[in-house]
Coordinates of C-alpha atoms (C1' of nucleotides) in Angstrom, one line a residue:
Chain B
X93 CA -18.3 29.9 26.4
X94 CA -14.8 30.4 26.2
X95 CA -12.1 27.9 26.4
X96 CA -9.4 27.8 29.3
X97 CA -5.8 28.3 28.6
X98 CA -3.4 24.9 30.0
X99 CA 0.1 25.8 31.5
X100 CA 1.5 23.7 34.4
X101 CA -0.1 22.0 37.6
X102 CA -0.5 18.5 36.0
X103 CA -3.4 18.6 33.7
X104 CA -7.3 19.8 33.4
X105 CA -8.7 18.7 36.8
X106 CA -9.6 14.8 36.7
X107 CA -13.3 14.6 36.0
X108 CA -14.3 15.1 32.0
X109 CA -17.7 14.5 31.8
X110 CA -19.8 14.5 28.0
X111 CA -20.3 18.0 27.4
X112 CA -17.6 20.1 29.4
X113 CA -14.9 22.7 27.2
X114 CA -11.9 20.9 26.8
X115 CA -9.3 23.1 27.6
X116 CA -6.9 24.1 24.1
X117 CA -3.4 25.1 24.3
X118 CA -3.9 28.6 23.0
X119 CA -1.3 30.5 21.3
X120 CA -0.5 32.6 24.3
X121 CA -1.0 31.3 27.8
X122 CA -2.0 33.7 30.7
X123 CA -2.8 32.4 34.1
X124 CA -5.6 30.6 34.5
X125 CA -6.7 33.4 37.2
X126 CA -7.0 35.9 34.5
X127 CA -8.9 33.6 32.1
X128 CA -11.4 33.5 35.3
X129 CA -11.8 37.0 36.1
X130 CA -12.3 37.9 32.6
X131 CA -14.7 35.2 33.2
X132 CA -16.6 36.5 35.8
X133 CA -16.3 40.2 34.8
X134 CA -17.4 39.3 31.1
X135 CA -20.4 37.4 33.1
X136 CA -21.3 40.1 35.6
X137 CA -20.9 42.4 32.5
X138 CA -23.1 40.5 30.2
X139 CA -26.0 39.9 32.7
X140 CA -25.4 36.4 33.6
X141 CA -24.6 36.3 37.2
X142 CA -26.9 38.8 39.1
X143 CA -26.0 41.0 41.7
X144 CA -26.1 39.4 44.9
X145 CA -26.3 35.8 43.3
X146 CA -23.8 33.9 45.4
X147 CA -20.4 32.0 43.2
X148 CA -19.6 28.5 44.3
X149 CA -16.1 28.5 43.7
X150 CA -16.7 24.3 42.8
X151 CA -19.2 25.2 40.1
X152 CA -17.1 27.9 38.6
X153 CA -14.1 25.3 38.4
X154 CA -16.1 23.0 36.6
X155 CA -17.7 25.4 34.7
X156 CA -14.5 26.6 33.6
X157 CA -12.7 23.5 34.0
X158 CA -10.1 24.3 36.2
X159 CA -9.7 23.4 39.4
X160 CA -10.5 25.1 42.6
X161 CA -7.3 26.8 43.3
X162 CA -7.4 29.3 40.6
X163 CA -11.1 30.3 40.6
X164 CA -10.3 31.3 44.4
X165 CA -7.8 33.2 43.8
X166 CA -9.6 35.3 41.1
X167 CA -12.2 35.6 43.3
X168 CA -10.2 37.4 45.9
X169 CA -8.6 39.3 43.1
X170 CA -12.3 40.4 42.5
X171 CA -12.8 41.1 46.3
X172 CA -9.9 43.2 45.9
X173 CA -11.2 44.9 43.5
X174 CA -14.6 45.6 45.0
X175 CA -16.8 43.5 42.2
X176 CA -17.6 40.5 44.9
X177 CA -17.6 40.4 48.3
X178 CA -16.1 37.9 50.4
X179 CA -18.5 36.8 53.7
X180 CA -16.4 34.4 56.0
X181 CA -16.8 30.8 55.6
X182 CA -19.6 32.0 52.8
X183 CA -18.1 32.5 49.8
X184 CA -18.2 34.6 47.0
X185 CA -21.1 37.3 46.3
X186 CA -21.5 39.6 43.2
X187 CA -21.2 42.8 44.9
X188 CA -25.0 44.4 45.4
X189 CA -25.5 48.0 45.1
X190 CA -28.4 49.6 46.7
X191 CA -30.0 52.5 45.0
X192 CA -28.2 55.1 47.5
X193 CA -24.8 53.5 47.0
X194 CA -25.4 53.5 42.8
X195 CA -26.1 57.3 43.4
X196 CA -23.4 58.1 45.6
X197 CA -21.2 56.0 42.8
X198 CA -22.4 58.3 40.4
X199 CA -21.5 61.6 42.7
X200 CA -17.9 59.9 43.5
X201 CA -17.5 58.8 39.4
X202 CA -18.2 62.7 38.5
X203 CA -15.3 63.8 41.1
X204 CA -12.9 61.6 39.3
X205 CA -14.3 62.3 35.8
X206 CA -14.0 65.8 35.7
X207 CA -10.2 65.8 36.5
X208 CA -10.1 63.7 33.2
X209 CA -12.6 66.3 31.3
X210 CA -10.5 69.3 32.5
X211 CA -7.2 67.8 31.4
X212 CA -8.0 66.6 28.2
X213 CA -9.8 69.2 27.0
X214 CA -6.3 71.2 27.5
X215 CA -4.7 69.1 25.0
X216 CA -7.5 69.3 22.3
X217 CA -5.2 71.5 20.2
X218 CA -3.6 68.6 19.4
X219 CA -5.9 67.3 16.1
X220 CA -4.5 63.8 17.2
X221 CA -6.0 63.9 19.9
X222 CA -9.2 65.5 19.4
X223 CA -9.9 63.5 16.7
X224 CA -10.0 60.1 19.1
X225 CA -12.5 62.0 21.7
X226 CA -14.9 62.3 18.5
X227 CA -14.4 59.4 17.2
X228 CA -15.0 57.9 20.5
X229 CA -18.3 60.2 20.8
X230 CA -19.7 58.2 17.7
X231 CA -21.3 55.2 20.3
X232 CA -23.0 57.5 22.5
X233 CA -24.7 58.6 19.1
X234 CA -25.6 55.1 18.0
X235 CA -26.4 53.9 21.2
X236 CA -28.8 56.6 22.2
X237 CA -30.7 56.8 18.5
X238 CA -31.2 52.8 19.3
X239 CA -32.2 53.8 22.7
X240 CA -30.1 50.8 24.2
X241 CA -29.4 51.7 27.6
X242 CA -26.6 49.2 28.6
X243 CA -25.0 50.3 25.2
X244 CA -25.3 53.9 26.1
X245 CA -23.9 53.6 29.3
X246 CA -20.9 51.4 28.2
X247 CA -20.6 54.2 25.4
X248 CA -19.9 57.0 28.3
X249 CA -17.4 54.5 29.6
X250 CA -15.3 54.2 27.0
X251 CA -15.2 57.9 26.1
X252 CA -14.3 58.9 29.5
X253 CA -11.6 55.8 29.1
X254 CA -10.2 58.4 25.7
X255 CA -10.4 61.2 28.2
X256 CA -8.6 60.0 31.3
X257 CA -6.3 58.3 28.8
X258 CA -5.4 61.7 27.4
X259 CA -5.2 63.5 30.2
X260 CA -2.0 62.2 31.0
X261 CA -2.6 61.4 34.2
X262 CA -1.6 57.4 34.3
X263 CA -3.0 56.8 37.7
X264 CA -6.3 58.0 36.6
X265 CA -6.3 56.2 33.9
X266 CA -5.0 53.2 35.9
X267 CA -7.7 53.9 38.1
X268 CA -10.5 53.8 35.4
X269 CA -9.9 51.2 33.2
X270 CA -10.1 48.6 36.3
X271 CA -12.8 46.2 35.7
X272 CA -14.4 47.6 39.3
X273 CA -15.1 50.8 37.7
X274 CA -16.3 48.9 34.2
X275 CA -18.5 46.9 36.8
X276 CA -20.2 49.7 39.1
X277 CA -20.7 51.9 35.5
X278 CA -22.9 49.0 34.4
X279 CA -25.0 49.1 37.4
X280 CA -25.8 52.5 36.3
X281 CA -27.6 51.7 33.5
X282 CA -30.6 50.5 35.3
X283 CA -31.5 54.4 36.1
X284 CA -29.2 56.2 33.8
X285 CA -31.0 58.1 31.0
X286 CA -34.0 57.2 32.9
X287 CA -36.7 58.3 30.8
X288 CA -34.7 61.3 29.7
X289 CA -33.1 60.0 26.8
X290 CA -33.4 63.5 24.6
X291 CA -31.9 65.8 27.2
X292 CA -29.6 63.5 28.4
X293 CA -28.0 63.2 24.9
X294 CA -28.4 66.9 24.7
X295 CA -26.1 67.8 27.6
X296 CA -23.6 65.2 26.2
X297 CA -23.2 66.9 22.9
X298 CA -22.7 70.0 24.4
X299 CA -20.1 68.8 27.0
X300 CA -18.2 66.7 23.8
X301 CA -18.9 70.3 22.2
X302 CA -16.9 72.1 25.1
X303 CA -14.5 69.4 25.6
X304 CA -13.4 69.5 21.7
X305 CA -13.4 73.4 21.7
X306 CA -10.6 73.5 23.9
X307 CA -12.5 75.0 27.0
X308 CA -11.4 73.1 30.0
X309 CA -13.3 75.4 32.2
X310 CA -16.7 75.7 30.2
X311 CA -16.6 71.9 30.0
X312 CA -16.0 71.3 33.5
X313 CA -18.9 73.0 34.3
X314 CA -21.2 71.7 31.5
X315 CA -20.1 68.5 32.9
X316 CA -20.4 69.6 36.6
X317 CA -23.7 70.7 35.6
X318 CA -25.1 67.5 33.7
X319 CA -24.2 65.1 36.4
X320 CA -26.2 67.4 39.1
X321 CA -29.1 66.9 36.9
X322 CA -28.7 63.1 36.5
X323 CA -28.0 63.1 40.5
X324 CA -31.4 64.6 41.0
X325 CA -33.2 62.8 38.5
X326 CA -32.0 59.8 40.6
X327 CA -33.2 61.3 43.7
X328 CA -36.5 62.2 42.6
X329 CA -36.8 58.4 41.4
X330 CA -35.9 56.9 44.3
X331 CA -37.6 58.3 46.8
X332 CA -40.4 58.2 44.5
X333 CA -39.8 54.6 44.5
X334 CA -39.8 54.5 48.4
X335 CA -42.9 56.3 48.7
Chain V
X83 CA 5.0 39.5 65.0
X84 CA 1.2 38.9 65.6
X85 CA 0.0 35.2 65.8
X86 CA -1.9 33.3 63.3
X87 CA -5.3 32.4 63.9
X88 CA -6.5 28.7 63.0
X89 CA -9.3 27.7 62.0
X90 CA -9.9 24.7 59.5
X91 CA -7.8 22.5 57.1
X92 CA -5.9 20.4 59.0
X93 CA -3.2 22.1 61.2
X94 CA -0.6 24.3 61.6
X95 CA 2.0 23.6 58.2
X96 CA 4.0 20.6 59.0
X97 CA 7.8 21.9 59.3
X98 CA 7.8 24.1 63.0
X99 CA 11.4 25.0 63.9
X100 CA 13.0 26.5 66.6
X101 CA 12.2 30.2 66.2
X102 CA 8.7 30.5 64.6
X103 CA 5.5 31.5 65.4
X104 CA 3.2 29.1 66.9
X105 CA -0.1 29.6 65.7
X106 CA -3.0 29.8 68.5
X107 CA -6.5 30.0 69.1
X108 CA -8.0 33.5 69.3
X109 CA -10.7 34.7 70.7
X110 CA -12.4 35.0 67.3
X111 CA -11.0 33.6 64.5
X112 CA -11.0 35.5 61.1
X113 CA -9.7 33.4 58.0
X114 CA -6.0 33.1 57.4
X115 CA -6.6 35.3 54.2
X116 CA -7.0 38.2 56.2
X117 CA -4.2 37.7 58.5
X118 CA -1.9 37.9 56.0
X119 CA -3.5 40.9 53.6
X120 CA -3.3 42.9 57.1
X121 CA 0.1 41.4 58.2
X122 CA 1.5 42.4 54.5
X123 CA -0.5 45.9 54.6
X124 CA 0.7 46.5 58.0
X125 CA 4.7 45.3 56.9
X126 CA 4.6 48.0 53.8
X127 CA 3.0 50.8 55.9
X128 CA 5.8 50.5 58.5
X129 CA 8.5 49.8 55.8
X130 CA 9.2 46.6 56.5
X131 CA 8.1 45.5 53.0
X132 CA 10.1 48.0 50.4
X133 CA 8.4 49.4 47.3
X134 CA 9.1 47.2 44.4
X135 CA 10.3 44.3 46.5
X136 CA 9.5 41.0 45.5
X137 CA 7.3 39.0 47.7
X138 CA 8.2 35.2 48.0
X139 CA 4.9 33.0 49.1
X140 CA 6.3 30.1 50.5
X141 CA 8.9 32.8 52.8
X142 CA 5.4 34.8 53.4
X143 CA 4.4 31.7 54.1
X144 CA 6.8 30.1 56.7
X145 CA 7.2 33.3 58.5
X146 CA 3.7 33.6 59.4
X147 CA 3.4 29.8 60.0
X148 CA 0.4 29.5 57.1
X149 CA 0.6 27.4 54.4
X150 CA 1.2 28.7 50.9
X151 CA -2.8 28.7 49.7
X152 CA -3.7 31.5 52.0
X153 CA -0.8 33.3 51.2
X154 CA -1.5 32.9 47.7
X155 CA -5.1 34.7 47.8
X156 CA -3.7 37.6 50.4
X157 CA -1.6 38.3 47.4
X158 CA -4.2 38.2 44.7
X159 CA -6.6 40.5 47.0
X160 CA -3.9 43.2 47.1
X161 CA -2.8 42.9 43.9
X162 CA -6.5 43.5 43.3
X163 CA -6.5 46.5 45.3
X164 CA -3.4 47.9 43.5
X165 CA -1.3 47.2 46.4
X166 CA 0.9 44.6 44.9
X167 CA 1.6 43.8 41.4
X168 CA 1.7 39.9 39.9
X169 CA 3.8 39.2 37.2
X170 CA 2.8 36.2 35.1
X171 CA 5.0 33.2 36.7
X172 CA 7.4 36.2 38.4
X173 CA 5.1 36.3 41.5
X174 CA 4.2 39.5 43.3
X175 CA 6.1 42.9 43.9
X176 CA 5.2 45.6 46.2
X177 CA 3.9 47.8 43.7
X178 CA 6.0 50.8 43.2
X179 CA 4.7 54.3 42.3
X180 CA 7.6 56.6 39.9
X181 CA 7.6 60.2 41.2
X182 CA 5.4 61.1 38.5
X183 CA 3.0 58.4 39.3
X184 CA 2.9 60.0 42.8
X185 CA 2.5 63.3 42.0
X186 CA -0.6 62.1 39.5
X187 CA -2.1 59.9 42.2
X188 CA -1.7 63.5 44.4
X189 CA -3.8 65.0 41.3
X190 CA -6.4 62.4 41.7
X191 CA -6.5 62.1 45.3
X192 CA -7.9 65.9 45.3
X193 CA -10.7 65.1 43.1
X194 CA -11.7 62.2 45.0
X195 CA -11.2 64.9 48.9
X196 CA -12.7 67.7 46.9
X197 CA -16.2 66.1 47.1
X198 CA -15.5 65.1 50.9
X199 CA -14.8 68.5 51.7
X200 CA -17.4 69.8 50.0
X201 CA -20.4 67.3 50.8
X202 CA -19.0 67.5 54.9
X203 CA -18.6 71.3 55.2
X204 CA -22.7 71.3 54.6
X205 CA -23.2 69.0 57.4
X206 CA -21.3 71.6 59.6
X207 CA -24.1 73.3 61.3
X208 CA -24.7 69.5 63.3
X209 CA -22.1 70.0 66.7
X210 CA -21.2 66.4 66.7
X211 CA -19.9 66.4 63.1
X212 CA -18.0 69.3 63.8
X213 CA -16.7 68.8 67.2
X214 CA -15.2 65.3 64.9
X215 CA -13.4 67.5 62.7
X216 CA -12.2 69.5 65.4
X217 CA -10.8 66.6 67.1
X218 CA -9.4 65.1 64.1
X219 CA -7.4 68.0 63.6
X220 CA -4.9 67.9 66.4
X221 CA -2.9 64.8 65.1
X222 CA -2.3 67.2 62.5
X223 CA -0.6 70.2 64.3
X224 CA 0.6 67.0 66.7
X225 CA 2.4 65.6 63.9
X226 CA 3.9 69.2 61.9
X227 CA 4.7 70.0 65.6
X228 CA 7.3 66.9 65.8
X229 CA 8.2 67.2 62.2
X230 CA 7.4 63.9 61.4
X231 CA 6.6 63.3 57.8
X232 CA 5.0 59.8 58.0
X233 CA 3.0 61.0 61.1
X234 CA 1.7 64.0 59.5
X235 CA 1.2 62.3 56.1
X236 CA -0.9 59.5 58.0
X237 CA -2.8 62.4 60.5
X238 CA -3.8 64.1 57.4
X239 CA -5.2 60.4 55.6
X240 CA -7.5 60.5 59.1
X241 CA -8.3 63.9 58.8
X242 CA -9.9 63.1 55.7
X243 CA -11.4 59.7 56.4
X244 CA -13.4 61.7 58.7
X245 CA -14.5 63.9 56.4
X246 CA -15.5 61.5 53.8
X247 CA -17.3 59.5 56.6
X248 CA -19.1 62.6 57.6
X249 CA -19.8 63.3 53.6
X250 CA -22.7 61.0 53.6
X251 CA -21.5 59.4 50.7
X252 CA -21.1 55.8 51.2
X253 CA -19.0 55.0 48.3
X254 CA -16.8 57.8 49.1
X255 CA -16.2 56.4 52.4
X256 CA -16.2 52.7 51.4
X257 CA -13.1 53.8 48.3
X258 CA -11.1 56.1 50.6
X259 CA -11.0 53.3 53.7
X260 CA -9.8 50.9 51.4
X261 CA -5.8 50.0 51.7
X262 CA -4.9 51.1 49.0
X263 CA -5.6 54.1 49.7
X264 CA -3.7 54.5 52.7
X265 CA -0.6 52.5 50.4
X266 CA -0.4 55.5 48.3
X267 CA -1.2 57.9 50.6
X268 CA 2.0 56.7 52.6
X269 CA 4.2 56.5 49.9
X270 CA 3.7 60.4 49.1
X271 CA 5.2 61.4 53.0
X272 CA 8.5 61.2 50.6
X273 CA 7.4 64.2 49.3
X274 CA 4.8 65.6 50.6
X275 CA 5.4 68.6 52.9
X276 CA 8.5 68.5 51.2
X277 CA 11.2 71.9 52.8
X278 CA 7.1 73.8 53.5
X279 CA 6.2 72.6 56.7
X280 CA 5.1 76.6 57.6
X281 CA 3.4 76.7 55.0
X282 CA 1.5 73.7 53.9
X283 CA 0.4 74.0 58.2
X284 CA -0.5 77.4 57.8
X285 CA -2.6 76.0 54.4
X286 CA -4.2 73.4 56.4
X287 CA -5.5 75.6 59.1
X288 CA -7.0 77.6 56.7
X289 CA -8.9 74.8 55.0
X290 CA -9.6 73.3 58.5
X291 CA -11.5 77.2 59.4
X292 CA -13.2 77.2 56.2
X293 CA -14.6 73.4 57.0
X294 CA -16.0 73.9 60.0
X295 CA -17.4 77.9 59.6
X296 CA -19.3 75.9 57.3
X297 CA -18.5 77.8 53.9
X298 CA -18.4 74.9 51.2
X299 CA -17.7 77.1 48.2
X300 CA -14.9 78.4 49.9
X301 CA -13.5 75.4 51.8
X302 CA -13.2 73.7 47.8
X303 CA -11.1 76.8 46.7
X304 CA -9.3 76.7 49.5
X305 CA -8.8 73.1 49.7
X306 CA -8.1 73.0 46.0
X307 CA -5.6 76.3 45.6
X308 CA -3.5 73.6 48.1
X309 CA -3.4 70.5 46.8
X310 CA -2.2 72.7 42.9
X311 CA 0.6 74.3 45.7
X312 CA 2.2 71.1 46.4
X313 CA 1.6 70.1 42.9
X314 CA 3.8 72.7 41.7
X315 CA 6.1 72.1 44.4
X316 CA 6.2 68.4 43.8
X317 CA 6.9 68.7 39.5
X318 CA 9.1 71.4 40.2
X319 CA 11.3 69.2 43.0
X320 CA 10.9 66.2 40.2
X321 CA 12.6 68.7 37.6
X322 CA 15.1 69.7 39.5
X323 CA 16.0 66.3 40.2
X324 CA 16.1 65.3 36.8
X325 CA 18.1 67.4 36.1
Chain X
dT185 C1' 37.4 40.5 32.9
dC186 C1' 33.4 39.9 30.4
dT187 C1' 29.8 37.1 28.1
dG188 C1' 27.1 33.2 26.8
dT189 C1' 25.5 28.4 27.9
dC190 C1' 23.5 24.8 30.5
dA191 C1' 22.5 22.2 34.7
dA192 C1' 20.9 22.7 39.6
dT193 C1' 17.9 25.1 42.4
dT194 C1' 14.1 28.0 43.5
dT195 C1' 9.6 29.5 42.8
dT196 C1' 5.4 29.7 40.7
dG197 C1' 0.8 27.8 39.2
dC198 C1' -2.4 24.4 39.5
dA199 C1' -4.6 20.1 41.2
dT200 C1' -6.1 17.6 45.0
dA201 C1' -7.1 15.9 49.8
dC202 C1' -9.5 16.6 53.9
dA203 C1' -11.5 18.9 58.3
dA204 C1' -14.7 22.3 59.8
dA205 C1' -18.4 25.4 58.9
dA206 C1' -22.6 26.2 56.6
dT207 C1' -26.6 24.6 54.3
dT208 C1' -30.1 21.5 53.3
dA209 C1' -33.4 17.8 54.2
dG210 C1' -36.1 15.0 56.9
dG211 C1' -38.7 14.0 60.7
dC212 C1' -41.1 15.1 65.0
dG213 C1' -44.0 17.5 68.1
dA214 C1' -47.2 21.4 68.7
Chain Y
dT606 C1' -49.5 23.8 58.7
dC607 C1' -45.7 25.6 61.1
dG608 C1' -41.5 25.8 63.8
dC609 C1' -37.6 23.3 65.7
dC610 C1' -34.1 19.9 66.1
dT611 C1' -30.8 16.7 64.0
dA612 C1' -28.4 14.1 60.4
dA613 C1' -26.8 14.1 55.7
dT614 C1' -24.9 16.9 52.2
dT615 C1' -22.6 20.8 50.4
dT616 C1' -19.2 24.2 50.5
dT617 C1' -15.5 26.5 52.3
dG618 C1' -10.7 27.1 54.0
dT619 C1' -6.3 25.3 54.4
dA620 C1' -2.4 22.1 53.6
dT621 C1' 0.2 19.5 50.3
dG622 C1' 2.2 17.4 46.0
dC623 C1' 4.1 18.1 41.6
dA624 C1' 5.2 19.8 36.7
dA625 C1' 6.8 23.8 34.3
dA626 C1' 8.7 28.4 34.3
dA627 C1' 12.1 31.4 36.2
dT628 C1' 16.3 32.2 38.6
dT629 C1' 20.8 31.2 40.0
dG630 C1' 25.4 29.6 39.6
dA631 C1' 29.2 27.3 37.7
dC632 C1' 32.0 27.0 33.9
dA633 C1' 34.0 27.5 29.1
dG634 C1' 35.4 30.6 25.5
dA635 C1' 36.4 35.2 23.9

DNA sequence: TCTGTCAATTTTGCATACAAAATTAGGCGA
DNA sequence: TCGCCTAATTTTGTATGCAAAATTGACAGA
């Protein structure tokens, strides 16, 4: 675990028991909320808090030993965010998404993605440019030939972070590099590739293909196109799964 | 000014002058948290709060009789939902959007109302959906009618909640309620129907027809050929004034 | 007049205290 | 055994205190 950054207040919160991290003075000092979320996200992220598990704000203080204050305030910053929800006078849940919602996530995450897709790929004359959207393309390879779903998945992430980055749109990228979007992507990995690992890479390397080629309106639809095909794939699962 | 409701802790904050609120028992009583992220979302919406002004707690604090805690994690929720910004030991600031920041959120917003439009147009053939439509179109020619920029801005966010309520997407509906949302949706009545009122009416109408005859394909073109009009108007008017 | 410095003031960030709501645990009757 | 009631415990929501960072303001020197 990490250690907690010290600024003001008075000091770490009274109670120091045997095995607790002692906070450090690090180099630099962000808030103590930040530490927190990071906290949270990296533990949502990393598997250790479920969805749905409920976060006593006490044992996250101690945990991270800081006090109450702080972890309640990243916790609304989270709520605000859409990663927990708040239930009055019941704390803090990880946010749950039912199978519908992670599908109609995915239909939502292809709106926003393919305003990215079309505008980079209009700038992929510049080799500066084009050569960070292949680089980034390099983890989707890795990740798939490991077959290493949460990998995959957080591979798409970050090359649609290159592509809303360079399509010079800030509030997109704003939008996309906020932890909530890091956060739902994840969920996705539980029916992502599915069992269609081979065509699903397939249709990627052809989209990178279109994307690096410099045709916004071939890759729009190759991407259009892919995400149909996961969004059915889905479908057919779940209601598989229902039946 | 509304009235805080009170629930726990121990009472009202100490100091209560002459002039101030008095906080009393509601009916129900929702936590102070929320009080104040609607009392703050409702100040910027109605321009009491200014973009980019700074937002003191403990003056957040006294003037709606809470104490500073409260006050505290309304702030962190908005500045999780992009409303507000926090500087590290600076506070918070309404968040302020640059013209270009606008006219990209503009960009985005259409890729996020494209799939609205397109996913509620199929559910046309249902009378209920479409007599909603219909109904939530006359704030619209209300507001153009009066020439009120805010108005129409605001009748045109509703027109679209409805649509992406009627989408059947959940996430859709969930993101686009959100207040952040309607934030940056308000901030772009600066802009928006700019010297085109005829136009950008006679634009609407036409999106509105193709919605509810049902024609999906040609509701997006529509819809789409739009939101690029206003683009061009909006980076033009930004050139000009650059210049 | 402008600019830089330093003390006074303001404001933030965090820790802590405590009442009320929620949860848990224990016991009692069916 | 199961369900229900009540008391003990936990947890939340809010208020408050205080040290450090930021801001303000007064003042000296250019």
């Amino acid at each position: 675990m990490s250690i907690a950054p010290r600024g003001r207040g008075s000091a770490a919160p009274s109670a120091t028991p045997a095995g607790t991290v002692v906070p450090l003075e690090d180099e630099v000092s962000p808030s103590l909320v930040d530490f927190v979320v990071d906290a949270i996200v990296d533990g949502v992220m990393s598997g250790r808090y479920a969805q749905g598990q409920r976060l006593i704000a006490a044992d996250l203080a101690s945990e991270y030993n800081v006090s109450r204050a702080p972890v309640r305030e990243a916790l609304h910053m989270l709520a605000g965010e859409g990663v927990v929800e708040l239930l009055a006078n019941r704390g803090a849940r990880i946010r749950r998404l039912s199978a519908q919602e992670r599908i109609d996530f995915l239909e939502f995450t292809e709106a926003i993605c393919v305003l990215g897709v079309r505008l980079a790929t209009s700038r992929m004359s510049d080799p500066a440019c084009r050569e960070r959207i292949v680089r980034a393309f390099e983890p989707i390879e890795d990740a798939a030939a490991r077959r290493h779903d949460r990998d995959f998945v957080d591979a798409l992430y970050r090359y649609h972070i290159e592509l809303n980055t360079l399509s010079g749109n800030q509030f997109l990228e704003f939008f996309y590099r906020r932890p909530h979007m890091r956060f739902y992507t994840t969920l996705l990995s539980d029916m992502a590739p599915g069992g269609h690992w081979d065509q699903y890479l397939l249709n990627y390397r052809l989209i990178h293909d279109m994307i690096t080629s410099g045709d916004a309106h071939s890759a729009v639809i190759t991407f259009t196109s892919h995400i149909r095909w996961v969004l059915r794939n889905m479908r057919l699962a779940s209601a598989a799964a229902a039946a």
